[in-house]
Short mmCIF file of C-alpha atoms in Angstrom, two decimals:
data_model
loop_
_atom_site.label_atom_id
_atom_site.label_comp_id
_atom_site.label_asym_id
_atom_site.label_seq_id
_atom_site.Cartn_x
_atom_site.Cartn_y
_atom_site.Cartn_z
CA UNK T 1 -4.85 3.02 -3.28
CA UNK T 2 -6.91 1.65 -5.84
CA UNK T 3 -4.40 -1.21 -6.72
CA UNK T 4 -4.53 -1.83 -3.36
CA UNK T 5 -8.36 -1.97 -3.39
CA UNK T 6 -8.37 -4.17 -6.15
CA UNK T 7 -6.26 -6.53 -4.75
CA UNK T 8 -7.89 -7.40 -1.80
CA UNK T 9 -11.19 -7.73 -3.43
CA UNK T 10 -9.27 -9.91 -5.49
CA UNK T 11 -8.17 -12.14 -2.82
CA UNK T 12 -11.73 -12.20 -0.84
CA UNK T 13 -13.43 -13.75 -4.05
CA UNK T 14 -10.60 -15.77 -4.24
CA UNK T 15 -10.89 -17.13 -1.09
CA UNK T 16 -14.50 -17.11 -1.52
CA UNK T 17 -13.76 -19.35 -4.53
CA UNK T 18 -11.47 -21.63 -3.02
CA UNK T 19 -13.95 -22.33 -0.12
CA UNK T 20 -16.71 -23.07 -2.61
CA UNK T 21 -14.47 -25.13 -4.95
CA UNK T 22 -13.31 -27.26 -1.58
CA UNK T 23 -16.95 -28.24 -0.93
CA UNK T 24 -16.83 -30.29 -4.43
CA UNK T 25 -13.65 -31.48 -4.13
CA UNK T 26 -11.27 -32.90 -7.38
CA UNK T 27 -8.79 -30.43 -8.64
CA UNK T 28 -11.29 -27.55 -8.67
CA UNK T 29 -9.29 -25.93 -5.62
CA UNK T 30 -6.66 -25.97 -6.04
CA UNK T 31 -6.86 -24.75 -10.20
CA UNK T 32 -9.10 -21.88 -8.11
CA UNK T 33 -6.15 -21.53 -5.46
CA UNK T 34 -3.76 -21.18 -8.53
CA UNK T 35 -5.66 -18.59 -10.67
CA UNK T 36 -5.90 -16.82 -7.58
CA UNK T 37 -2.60 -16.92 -6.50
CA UNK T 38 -1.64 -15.72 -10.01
CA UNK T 39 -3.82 -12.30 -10.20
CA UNK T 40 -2.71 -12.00 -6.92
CA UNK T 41 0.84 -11.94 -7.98
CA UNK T 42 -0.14 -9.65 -11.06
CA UNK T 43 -1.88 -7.28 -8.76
CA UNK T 44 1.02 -7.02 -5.81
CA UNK T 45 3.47 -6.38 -9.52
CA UNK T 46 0.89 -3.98 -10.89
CA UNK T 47 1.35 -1.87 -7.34
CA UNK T 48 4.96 -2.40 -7.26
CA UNK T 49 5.11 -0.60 -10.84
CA UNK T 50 2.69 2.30 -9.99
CA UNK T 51 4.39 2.78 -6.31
CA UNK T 52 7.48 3.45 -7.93
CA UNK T 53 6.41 5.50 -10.78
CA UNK T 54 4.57 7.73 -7.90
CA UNK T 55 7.89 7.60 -6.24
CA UNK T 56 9.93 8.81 -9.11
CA UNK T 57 7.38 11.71 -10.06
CA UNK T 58 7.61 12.68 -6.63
CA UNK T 59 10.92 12.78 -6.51
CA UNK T 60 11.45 14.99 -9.86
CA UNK T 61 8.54 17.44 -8.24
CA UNK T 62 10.65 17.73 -5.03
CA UNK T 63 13.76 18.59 -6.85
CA UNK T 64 11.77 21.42 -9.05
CA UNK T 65 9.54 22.74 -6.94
CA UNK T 66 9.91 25.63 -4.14
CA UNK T 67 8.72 26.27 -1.06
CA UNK T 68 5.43 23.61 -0.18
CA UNK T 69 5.15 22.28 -3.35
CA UNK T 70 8.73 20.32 -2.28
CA UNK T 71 7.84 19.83 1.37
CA UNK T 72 4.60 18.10 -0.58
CA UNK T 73 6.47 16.01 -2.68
CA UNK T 74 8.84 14.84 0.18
CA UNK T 75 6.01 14.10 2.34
CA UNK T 76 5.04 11.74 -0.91
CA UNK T 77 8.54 10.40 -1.25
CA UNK T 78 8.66 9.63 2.84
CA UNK T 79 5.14 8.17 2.78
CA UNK T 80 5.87 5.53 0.02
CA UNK T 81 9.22 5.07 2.27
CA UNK T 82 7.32 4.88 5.08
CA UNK T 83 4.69 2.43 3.81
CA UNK T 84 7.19 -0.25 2.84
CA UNK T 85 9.64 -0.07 5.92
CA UNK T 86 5.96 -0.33 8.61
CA UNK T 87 5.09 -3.22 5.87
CA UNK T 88 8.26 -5.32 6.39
CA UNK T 89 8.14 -3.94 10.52
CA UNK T 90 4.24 -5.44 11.03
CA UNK T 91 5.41 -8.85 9.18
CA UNK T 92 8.32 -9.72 10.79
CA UNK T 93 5.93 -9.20 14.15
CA UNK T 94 3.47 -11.51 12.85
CA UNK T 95 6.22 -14.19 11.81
CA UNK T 96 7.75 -13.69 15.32
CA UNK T 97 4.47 -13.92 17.13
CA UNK T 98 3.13 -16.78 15.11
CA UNK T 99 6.05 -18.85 15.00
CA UNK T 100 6.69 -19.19 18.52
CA UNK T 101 2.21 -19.22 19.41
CA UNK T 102 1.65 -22.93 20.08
CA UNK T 103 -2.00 -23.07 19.79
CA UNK T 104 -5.02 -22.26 17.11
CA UNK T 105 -6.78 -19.18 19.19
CA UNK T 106 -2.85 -17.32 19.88
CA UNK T 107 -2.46 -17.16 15.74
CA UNK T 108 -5.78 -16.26 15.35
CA UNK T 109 -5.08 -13.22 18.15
CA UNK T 110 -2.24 -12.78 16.06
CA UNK T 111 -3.82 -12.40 12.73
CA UNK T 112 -6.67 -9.75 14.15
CA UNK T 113 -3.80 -7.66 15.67
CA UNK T 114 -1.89 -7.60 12.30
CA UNK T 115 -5.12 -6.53 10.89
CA UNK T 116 -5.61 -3.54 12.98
CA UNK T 117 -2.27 -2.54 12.04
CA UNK T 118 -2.28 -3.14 8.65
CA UNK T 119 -5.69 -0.66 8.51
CA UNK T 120 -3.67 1.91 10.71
CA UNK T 121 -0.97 1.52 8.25
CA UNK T 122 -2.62 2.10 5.76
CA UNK T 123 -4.80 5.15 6.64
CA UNK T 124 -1.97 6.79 7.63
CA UNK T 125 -0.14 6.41 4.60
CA UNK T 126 -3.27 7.59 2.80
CA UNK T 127 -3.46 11.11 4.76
CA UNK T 128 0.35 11.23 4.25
CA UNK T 129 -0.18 10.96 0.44
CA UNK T 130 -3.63 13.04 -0.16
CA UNK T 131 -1.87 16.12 2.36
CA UNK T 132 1.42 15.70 0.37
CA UNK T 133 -0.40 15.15 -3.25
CA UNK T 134 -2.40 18.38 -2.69
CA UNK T 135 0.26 20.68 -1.28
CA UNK T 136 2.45 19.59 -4.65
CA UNK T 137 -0.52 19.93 -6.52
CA UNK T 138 -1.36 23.48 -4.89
CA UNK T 139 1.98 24.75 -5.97
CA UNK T 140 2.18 23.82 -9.49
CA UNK T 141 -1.60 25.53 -9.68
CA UNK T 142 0.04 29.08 -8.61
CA UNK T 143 3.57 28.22 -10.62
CA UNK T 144 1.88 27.29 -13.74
CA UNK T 145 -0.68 30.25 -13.41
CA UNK T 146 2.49 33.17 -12.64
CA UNK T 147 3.79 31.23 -16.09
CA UNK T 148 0.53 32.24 -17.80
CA UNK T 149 0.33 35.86 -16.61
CA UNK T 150 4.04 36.36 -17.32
#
């Protein structure tokens, strides 16, 4: 989530920057447009890497753990699933929709709805990883304290 964070504040300065740059004109906007394309690149990587390394240590808690701890870690698994597949589902809608809008105010009706569902998107994914993080995390806590007492 904090990838995530970062990136869009990333791309609002960016596009902050770009507007600014555009005011002066010369090659200022589009070396801003550029730099910000780039982190924006580095950032969308950077959350590729950590989704999948939160996806793999889900997946070897799932496989060793018992009881909640694995329905946890599959709710983890499913949510990172999840997030991608509604991801791929709300864009294709918004390529649909705006391809075939034929005026300014349609794409901009377009754009707000994607919004709202990127937002519902992405709190649910959220709840779906903080409920499955802490029912994984509640069963290691007893299974590593039994180990202790043992």
């Amino acid at each position: 989530m904090a990838v995530r964070l970062a990136q869009y504040i990333v791309g609002a300065v960016a596009g902050f920057a770009i507007g600014a740059s555009s005011a002066d004109g010369g090659d200022a906007m589009g070396v801003t447009a550029l730099g910000g394309g780039i982190v924006a690149l580095l950032m969308l990587l950077l959350n590729g890497v950590v989704s999948l390394a939160l996806l793999v240590v889900a997946i070897i808690v799932a496989v060793q753990a018992r009881g909640r701890g694995r329905i946890g870690a599959l709710i983890v698994v499913g949510a990172i699933v999840l997030a991608v597949v509604l991801y791929w589902i709300v864009q294709v809608i918004y390529m649909i929709a705006v391809g075939a809008s034929t005026d300014p105010t349609s794409v901009g009706v377009w754009a707000l709805v994607v919004l709202v569902l990127e937002i519902g998107r992405g709190l649910l994914i959220a709840v779906a990883l903080i409920v499955g993080a802490m029912m994984a995390r509640r069963w290691v806590k007893q299974s590593s304290a039994g180990a202790l007492s043992a």
